[in-house]
Short mmCIF file of C-alpha atoms in Angstrom, two decimals:
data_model
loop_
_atom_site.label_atom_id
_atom_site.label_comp_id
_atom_site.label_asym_id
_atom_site.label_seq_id
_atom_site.Cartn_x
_atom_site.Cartn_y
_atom_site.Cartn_z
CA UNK A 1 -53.83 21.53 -22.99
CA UNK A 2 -51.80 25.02 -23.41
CA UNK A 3 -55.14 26.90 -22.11
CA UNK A 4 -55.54 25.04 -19.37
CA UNK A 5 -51.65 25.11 -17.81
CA UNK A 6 -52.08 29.14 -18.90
CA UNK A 7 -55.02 28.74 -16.40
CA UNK A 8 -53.48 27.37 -13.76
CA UNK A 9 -50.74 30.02 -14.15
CA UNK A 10 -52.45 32.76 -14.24
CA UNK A 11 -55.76 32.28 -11.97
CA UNK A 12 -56.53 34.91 -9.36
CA UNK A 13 -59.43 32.72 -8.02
CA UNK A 14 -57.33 29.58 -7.12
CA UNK A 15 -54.40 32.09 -5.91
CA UNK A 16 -56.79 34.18 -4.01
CA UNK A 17 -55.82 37.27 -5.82
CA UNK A 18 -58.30 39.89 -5.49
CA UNK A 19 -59.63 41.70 -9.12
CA UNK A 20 -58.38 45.37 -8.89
CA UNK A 21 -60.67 47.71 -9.09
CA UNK A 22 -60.24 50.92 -11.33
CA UNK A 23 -58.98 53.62 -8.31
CA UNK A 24 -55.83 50.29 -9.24
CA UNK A 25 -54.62 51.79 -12.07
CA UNK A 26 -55.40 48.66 -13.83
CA UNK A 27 -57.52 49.71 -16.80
CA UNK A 28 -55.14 49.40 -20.13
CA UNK A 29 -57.27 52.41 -21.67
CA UNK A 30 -56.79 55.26 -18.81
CA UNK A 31 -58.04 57.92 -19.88
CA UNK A 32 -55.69 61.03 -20.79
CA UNK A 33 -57.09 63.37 -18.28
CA UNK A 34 -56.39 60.76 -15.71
CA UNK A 35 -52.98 59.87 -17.02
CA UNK A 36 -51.25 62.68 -15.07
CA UNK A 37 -52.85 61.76 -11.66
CA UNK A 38 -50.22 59.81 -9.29
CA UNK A 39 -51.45 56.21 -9.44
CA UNK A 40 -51.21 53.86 -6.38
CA UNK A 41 -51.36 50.18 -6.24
CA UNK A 42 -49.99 49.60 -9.49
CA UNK A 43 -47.88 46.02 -8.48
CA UNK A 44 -51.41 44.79 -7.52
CA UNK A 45 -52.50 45.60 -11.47
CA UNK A 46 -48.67 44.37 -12.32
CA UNK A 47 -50.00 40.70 -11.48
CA UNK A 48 -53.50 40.40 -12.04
CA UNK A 49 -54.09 36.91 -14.23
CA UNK A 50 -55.60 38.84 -17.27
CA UNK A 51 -52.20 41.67 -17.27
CA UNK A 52 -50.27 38.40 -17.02
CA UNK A 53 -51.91 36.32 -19.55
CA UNK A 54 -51.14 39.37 -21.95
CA UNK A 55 -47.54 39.28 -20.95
CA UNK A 56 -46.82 35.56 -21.63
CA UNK A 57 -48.49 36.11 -25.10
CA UNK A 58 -46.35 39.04 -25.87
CA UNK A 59 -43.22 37.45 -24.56
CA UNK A 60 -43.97 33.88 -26.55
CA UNK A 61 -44.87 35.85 -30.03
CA UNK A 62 -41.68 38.40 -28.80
CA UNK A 63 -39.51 34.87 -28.79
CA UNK A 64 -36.07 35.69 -28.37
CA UNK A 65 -32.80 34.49 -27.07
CA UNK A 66 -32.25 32.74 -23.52
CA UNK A 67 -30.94 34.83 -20.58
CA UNK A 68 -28.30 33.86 -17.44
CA UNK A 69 -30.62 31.30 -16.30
CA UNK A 70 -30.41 29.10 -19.54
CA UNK A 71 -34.48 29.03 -19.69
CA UNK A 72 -36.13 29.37 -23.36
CA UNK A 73 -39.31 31.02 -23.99
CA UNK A 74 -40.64 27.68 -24.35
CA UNK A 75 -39.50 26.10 -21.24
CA UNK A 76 -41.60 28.98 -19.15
CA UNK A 77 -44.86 28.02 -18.91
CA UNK A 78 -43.91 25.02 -17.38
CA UNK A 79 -41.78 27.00 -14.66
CA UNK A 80 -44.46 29.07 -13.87
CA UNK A 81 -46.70 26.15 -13.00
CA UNK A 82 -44.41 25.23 -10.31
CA UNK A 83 -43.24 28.81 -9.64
CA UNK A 84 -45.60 31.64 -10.11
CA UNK A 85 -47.16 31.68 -6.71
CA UNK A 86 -43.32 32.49 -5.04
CA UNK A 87 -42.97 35.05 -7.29
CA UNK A 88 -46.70 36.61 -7.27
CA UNK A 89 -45.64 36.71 -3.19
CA UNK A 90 -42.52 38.62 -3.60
CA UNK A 91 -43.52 40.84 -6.31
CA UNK A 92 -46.37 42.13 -3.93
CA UNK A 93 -44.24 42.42 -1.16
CA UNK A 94 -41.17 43.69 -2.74
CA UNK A 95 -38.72 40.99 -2.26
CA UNK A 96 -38.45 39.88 -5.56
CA UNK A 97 -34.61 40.61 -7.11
CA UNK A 98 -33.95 40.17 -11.01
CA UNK A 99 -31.22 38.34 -12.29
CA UNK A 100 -28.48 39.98 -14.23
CA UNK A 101 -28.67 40.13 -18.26
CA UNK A 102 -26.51 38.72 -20.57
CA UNK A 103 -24.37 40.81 -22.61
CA UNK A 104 -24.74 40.52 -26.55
CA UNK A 105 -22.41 42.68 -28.23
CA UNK A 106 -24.03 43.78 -32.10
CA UNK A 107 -21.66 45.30 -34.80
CA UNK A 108 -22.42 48.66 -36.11
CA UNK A 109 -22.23 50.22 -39.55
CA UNK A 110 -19.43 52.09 -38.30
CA UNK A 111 -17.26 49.45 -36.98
CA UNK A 112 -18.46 49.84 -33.63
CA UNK A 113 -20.81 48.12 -31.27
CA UNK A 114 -24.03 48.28 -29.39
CA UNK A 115 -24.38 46.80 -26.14
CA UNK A 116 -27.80 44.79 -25.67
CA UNK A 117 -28.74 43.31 -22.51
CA UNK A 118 -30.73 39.88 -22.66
CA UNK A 119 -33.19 39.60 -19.16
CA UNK A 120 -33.86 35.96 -18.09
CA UNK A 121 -37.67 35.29 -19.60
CA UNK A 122 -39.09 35.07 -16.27
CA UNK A 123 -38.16 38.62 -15.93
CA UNK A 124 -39.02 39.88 -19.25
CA UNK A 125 -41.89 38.58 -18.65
CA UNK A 126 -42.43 41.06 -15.71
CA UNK A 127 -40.79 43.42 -17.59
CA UNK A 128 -43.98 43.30 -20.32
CA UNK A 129 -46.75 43.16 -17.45
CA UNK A 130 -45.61 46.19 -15.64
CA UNK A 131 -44.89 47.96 -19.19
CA UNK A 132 -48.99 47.04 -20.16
CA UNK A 133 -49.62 48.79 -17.18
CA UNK A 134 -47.29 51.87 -17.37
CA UNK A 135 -47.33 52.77 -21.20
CA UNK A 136 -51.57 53.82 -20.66
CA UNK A 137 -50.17 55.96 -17.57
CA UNK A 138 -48.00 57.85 -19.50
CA UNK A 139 -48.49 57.57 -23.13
CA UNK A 140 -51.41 60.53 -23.48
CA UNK A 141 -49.01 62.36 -22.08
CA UNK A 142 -46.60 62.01 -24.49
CA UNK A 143 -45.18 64.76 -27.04
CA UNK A 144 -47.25 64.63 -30.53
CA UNK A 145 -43.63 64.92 -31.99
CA UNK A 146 -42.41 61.66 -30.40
CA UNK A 147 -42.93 58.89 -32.52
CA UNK A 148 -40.76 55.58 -30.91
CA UNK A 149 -41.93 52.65 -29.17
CA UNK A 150 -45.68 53.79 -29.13
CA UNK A 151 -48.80 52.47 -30.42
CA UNK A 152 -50.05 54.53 -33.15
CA UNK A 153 -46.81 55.69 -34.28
CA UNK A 154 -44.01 54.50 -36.72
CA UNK A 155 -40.88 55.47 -38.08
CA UNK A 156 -42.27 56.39 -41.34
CA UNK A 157 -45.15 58.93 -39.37
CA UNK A 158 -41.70 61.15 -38.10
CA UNK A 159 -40.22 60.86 -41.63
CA UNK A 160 -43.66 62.09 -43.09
CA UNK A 161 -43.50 65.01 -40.64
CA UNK A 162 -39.72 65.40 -41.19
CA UNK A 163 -40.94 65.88 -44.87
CA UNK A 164 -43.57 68.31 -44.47
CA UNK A 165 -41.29 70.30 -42.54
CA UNK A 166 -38.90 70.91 -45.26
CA UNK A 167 -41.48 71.44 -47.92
CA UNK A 168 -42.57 74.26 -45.57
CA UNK A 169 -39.50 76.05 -46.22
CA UNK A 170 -37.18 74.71 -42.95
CA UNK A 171 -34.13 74.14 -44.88
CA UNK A 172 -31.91 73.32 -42.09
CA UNK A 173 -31.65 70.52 -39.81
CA UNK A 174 -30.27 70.11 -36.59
CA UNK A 175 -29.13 66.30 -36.05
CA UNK A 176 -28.56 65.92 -32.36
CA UNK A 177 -26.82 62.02 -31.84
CA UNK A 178 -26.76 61.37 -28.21
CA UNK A 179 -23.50 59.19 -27.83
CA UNK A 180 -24.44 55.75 -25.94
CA UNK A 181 -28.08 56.71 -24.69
CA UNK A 182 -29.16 54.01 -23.25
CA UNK A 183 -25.70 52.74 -21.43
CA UNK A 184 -25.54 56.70 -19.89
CA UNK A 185 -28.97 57.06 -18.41
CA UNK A 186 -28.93 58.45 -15.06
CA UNK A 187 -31.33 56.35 -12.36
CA UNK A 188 -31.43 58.74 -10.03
CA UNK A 189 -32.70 61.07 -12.52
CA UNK A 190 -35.57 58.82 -14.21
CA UNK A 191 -36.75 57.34 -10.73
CA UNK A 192 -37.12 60.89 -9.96
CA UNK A 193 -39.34 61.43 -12.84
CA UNK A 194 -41.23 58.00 -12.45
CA UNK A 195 -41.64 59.12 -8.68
CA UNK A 196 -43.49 62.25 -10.29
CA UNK A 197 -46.69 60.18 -11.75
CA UNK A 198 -45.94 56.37 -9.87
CA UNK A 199 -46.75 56.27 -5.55
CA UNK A 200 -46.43 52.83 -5.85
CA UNK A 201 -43.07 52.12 -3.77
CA UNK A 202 -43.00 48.83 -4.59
CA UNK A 203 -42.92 49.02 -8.34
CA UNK A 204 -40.46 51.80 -7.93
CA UNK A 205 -38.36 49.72 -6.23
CA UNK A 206 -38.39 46.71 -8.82
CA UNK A 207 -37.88 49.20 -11.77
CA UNK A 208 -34.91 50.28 -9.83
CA UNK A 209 -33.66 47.06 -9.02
CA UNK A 210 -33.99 45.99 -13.02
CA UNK A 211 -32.16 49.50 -13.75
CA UNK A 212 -29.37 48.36 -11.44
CA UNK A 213 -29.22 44.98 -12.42
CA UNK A 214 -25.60 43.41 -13.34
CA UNK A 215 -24.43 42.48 -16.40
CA UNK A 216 -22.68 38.80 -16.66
CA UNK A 217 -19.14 39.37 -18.36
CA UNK A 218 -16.77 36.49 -19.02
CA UNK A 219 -18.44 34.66 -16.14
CA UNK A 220 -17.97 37.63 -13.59
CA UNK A 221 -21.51 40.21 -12.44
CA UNK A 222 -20.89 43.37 -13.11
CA UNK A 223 -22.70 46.13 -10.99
CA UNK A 224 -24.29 49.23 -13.04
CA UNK A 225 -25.06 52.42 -11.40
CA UNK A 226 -26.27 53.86 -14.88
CA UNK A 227 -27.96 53.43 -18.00
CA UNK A 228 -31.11 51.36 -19.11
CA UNK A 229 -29.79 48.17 -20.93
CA UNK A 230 -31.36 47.88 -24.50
CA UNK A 231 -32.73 44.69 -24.57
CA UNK A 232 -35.89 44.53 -22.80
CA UNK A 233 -39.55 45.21 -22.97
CA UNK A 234 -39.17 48.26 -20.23
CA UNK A 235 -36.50 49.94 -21.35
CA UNK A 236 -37.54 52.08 -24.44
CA UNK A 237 -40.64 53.58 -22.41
CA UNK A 238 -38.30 54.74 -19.91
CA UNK A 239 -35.83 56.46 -22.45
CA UNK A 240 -39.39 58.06 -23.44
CA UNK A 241 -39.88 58.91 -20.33
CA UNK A 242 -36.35 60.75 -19.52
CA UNK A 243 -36.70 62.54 -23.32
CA UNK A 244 -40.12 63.61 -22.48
CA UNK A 245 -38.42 66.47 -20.71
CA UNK A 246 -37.02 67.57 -23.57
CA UNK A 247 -39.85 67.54 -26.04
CA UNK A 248 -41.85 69.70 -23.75
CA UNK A 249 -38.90 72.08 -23.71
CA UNK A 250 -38.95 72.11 -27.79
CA UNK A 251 -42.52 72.21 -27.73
CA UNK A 252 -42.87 75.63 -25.03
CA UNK A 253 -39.96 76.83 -27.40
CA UNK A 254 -42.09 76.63 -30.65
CA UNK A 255 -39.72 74.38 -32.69
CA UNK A 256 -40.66 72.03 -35.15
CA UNK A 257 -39.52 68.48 -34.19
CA UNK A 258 -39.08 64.90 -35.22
CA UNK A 259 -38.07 62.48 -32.29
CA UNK A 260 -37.69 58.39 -32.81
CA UNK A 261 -36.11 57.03 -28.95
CA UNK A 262 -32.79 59.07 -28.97
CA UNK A 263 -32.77 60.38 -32.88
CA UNK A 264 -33.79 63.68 -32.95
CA UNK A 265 -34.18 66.34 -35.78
CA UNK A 266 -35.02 70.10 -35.39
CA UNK A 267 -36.04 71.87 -38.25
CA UNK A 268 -35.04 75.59 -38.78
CA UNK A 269 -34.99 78.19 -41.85
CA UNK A 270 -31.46 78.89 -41.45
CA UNK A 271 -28.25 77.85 -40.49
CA UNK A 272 -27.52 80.76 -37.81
CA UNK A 273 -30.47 79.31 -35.94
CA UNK A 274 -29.70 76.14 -35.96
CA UNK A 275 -26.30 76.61 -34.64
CA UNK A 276 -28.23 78.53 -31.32
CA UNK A 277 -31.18 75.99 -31.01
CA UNK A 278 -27.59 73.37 -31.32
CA UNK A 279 -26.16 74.91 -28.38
CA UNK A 280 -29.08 75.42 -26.19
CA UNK A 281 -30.61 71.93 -26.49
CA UNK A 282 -26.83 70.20 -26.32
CA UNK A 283 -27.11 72.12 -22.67
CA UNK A 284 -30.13 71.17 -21.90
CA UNK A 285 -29.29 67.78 -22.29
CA UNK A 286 -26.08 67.76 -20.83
CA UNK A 287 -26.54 69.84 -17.63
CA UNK A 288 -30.66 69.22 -16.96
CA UNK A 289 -30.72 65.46 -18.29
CA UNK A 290 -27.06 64.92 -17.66
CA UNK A 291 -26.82 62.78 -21.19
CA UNK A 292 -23.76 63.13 -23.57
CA UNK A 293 -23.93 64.66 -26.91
CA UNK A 294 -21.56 63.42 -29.39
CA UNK A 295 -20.63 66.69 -30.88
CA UNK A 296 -18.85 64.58 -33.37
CA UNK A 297 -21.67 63.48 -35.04
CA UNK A 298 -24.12 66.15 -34.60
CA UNK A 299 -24.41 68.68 -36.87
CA UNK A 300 -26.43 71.48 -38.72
CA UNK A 301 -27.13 70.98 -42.00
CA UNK A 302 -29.05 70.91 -45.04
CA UNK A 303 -31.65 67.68 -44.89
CA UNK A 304 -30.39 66.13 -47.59
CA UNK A 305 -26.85 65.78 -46.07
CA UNK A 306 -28.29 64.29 -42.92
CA UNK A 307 -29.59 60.81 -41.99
CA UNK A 308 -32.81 60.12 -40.21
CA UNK A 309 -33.81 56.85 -39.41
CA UNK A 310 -31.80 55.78 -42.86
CA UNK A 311 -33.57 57.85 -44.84
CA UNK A 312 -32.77 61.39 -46.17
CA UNK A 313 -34.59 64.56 -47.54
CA UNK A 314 -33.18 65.55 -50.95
CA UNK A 315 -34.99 68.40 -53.01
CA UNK A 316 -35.48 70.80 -50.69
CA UNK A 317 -37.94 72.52 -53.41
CA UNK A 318 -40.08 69.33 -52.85
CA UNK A 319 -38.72 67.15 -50.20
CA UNK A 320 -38.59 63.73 -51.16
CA UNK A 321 -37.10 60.92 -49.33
CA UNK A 322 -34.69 59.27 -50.77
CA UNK A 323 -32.77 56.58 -49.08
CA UNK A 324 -29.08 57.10 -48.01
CA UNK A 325 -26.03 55.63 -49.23
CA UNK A 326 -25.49 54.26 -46.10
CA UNK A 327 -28.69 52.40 -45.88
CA UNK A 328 -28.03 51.13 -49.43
CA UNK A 329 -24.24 49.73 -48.84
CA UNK A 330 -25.89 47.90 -45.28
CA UNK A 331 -28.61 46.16 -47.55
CA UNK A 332 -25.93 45.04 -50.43
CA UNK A 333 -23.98 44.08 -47.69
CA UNK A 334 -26.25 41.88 -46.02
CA UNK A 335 -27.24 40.92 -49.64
CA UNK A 336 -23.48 39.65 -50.49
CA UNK A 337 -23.64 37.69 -47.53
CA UNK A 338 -26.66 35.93 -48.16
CA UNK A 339 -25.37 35.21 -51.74
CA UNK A 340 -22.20 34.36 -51.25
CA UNK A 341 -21.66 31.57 -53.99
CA UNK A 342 -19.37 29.44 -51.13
CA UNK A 343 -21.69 29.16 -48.84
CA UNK A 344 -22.16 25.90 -49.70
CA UNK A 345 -26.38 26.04 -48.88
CA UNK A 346 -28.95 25.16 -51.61
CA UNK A 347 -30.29 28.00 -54.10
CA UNK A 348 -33.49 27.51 -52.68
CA UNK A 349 -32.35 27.88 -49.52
CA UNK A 350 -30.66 31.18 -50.76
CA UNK A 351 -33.44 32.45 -51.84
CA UNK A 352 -35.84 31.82 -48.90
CA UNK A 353 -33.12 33.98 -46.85
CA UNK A 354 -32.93 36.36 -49.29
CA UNK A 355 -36.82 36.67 -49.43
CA UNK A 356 -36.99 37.51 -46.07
CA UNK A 357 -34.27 40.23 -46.02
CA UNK A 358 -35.36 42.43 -48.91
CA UNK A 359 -39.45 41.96 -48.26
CA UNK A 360 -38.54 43.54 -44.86
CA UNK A 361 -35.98 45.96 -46.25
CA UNK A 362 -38.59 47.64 -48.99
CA UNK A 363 -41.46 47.05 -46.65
CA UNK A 364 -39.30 49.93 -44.81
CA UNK A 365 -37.37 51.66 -47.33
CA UNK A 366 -40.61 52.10 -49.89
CA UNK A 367 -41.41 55.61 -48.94
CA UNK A 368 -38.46 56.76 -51.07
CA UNK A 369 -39.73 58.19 -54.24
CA UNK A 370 -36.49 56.65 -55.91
CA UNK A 371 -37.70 53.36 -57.91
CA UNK A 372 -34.58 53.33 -59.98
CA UNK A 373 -32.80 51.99 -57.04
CA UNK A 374 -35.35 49.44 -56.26
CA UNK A 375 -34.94 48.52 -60.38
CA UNK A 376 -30.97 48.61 -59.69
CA UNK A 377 -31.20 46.28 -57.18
CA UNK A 378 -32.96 43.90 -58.71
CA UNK A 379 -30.77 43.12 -61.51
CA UNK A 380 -27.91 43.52 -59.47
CA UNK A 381 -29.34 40.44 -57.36
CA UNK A 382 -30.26 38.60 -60.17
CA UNK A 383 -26.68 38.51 -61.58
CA UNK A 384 -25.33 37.28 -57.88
CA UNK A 385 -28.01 34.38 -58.37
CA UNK A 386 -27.37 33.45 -61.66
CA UNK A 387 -23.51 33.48 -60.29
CA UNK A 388 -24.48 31.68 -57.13
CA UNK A 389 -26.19 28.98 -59.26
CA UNK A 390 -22.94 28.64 -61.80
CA UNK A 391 -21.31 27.93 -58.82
CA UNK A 392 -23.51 24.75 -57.32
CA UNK A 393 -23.16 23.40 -60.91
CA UNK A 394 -19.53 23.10 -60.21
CA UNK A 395 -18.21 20.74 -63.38
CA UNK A 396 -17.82 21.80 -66.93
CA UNK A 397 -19.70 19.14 -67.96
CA UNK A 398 -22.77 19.24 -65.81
CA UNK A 399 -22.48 23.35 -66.35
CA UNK A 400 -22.92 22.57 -70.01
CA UNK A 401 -25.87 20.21 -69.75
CA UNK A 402 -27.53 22.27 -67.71
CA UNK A 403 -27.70 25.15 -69.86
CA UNK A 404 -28.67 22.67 -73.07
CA UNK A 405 -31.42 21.58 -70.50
CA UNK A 406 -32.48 24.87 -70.39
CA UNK A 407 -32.72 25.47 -74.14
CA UNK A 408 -29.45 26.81 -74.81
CA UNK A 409 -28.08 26.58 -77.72
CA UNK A 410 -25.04 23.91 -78.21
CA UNK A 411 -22.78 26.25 -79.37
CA UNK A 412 -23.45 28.61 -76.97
CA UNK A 413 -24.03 26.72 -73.42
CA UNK A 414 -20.47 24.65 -74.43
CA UNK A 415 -19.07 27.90 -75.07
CA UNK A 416 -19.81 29.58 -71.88
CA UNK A 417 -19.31 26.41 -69.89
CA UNK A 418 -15.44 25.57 -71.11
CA UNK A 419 -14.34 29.55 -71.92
CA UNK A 420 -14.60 30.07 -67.95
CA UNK A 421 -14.90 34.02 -68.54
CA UNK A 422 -15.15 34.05 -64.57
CA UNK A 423 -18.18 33.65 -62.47
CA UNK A 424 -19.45 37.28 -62.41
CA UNK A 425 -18.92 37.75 -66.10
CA UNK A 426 -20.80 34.78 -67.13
CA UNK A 427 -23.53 35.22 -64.82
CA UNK A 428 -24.16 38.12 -67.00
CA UNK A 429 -23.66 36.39 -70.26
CA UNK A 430 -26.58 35.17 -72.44
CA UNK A 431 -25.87 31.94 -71.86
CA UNK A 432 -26.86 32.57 -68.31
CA UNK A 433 -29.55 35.26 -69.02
CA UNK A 434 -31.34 32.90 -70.87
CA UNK A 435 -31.39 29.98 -68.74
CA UNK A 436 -32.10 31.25 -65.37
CA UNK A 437 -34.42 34.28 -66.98
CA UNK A 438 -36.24 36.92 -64.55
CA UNK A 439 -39.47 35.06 -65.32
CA UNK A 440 -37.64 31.66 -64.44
CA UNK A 441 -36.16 33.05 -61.13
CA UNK A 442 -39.34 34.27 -59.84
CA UNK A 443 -40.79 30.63 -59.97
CA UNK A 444 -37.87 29.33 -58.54
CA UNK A 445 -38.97 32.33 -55.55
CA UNK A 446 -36.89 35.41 -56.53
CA UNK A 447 -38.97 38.61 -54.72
CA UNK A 448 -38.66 41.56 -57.16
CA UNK A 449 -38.14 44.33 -54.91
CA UNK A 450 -39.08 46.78 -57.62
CA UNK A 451 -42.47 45.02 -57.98
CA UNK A 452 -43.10 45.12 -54.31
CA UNK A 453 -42.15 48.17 -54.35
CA UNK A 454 -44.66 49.67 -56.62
CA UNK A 455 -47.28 47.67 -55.16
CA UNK A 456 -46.73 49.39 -51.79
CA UNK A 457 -46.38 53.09 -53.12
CA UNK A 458 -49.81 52.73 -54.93
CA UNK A 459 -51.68 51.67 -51.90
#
């Protein structure tokens, strides 16, 4: 039943849509020699059925959070039916408007918070087709040294790099943090730069009109004249294609570089360069790109004093990553909240959270060479469980049974259930140990993060 509403969506033949051809700009592997060539008649590839078809996947697997409009990912195919057709017209003929996005605000580390912007579905749905048929466009052109948002690459490619660099004997790092990237990006600037490669009008105009697009706050539309709103499928390719300015000017330069979005490190071999390649690039940025750089929290300095992308580069002699303390106090305090013993959820519900958190966390963090952490960790967790699960057991009476079900000793399990050391104390007590053992906890679906990992690192 799904494939055949997806067909009635997304068919060119019943809509009379005409198959582009390649002079279209439709083909999702352009070749890299042709990626520089100014492509026309890109809306027409924007829409085609099979473009579309691989949007609505994206966008269904991509889930996420309603927009303005109210509509859920799930409630869109069913829109479309009815609505696709309208909005196939004015896409083509450049009538089409987005709504404004809903503002999310999400705490930072630091106490502040990032802005995101939530698109209706409908348009990041549009959003995802015209990014298919942008990113082939201008990803070959891309800086080697630019590793976010693009297939191929990863965060932990740019730390590997970032490593290398420092093994080869570029001791100093210059961290350049551009302050609010995304809220301070200048349209008339990037449609200048999209105008470069895209003769399409039409799609220039809709990516302008999403760029300009208001933000709903308290009820009232506000209007933006700047900035790309984090939040949709569009938006990091276009910070990639602002900063793509900037990596060519590092490149023709000769430095060695490590960009992820708006993170960017520059290695040097001392700290009297780095303070010149600081001021240089801070005025390129400022004065060419017309960004902000938050002198505040850029800074040259050795790598191991320096975060990038939550890791750091300690040893300088043979540049490890290690992960930062910053990093660490996020996880344990994500941890604490998971385990906090008055929730009032199930263990096993505990753990199933928990589970999820610290498989992504070391499926991240597992290029530090620093297992003892991992190790640390783990019995640090353990205790908060073992406390977490004194706590459900709430009576001294059933606290005491439950440890003599367990196989502790009489003695011992009334002991530790009518002394009432205090739940963090007794959670490490052997009373405790030995009833809810590392063995036992694992059954119950406790993920070892030092076991995962060392099963990562030796792959």
């Amino acid at each position: 039943m799904r494939r055949k509403t997806r067909q009635l969506v997304f068919s060119w033949e019943e809509a009379g849509e005409a198959q582009p051809g390649p002079s279209e700009g439709s083909n999702p592997q352009m070749a890299p020699e042709r990626a520089g060539a100014l492509a026309a008649g890109l809306i027409e590839a924007v829409v085609t059925a099979a473009n579309m078809r691989r949007a609505m996947k994206r966008v269904q697997a991509n889930k996420g959070s309603p927009g303005v409009d109210g509509m859920t990912v799930q409630e869109l195919p069913a829109y479309l039916v009815r609505e696709w057709p309208r909005l196939r017209e004015e896409l083509l003929e450049g009538r089409y408007r987005p709504q404004p996005v809903r503002r999310v605000d999400i705490p930072k580390p630091d106490g502040g918070k990032r802005e995101l912007g939530i698109p209706t579905v409908v348009d990041r749905l549009i959003q995802q087709a015209i990014l298919q048929v942008l990113d082939p466009l201008y990803d070959p052109t891309f800086s080697p040294h630019s590793y976010g948002f693009r297939v191929g690459k990863s965060a932990h490619q740019a730390l590997e790099q970032a490593r290398v660099y420092v093994a080869s004997g570029r001791g100093w790092v210059v961290d350049i943090d551009l302050e609010k990237f995304f809220d301070r990006v200048n349209h008339d600037l990037l449609m200048g730069r999209l105008a470069r490669r895209i003769a399409d009008k039409r799609l220039l105009k809709l990516i302008r009109c999403y760029l300009e697009a208001g933000v709903l706050l308290n009820g009232v539309v506000v209007e933006r004249w700047e900035g790309t709103p984090q939040g949709g499928p569009l938006s990091p390719l276009l910070a990639n294609i602002l900063l793509d300015e900037m990596d060519k000017e590092l490149e023709r330069r000769g430095h060695c570089f490590c960009r992820y979005a708006d993170d960017c490190n520059i290695y040097v071999q001392s700290q009297r360069a780095g303070e010149r390649v600081m001021e240089s690039v801070s005025r390129l940025l400022e004065k060419k790109l017309r960004l902000k750089v938050n002198r505040a929290k850029s800074a040259v300095g050795r790598p191991s004093g320096r975060e990038f992308l939550g890791y750091r580069i300690i040893n300088t002699a043979k540049a490890r990553l290690s992960i930062t303390p910053a990093s660490l106090k996020r996880a344990k305090d994500t941890i604490r909240r998971i385990t906090k013993r008055n929730r009032g959820v199930s263990f096993e519900r505990v753990l199933k959270e928990l589970g999820t958190f610290t498989d992504g966390w070391v499926g991240y963090f597992w290029r530090a060479r620093t297992p003892s952490v991992f190790h640390e960790l783990d019995e640090w967790i353990r205790r908060r469980l073992r406390c977490y699960q004194w706590k459900l057991w709430k009576k001294t009476h059933n606290r005491a049974r439950q440890l003599l079900k367990a196989g502790i000793g009489r003695y011992l399990a009334w002991g530790a259930a009518y002394d009432g050391p205090g739940y963090w104390r007794v959670a490490g007590c052997p009373a405790m140990t030995q009833a809810l053992t590392n063995a036992r906890l694992a059954a119950l679906g406790f993920h070892s993060l030092q076991a995962r990992y060392l099963s990562l690192a030796t792959v």
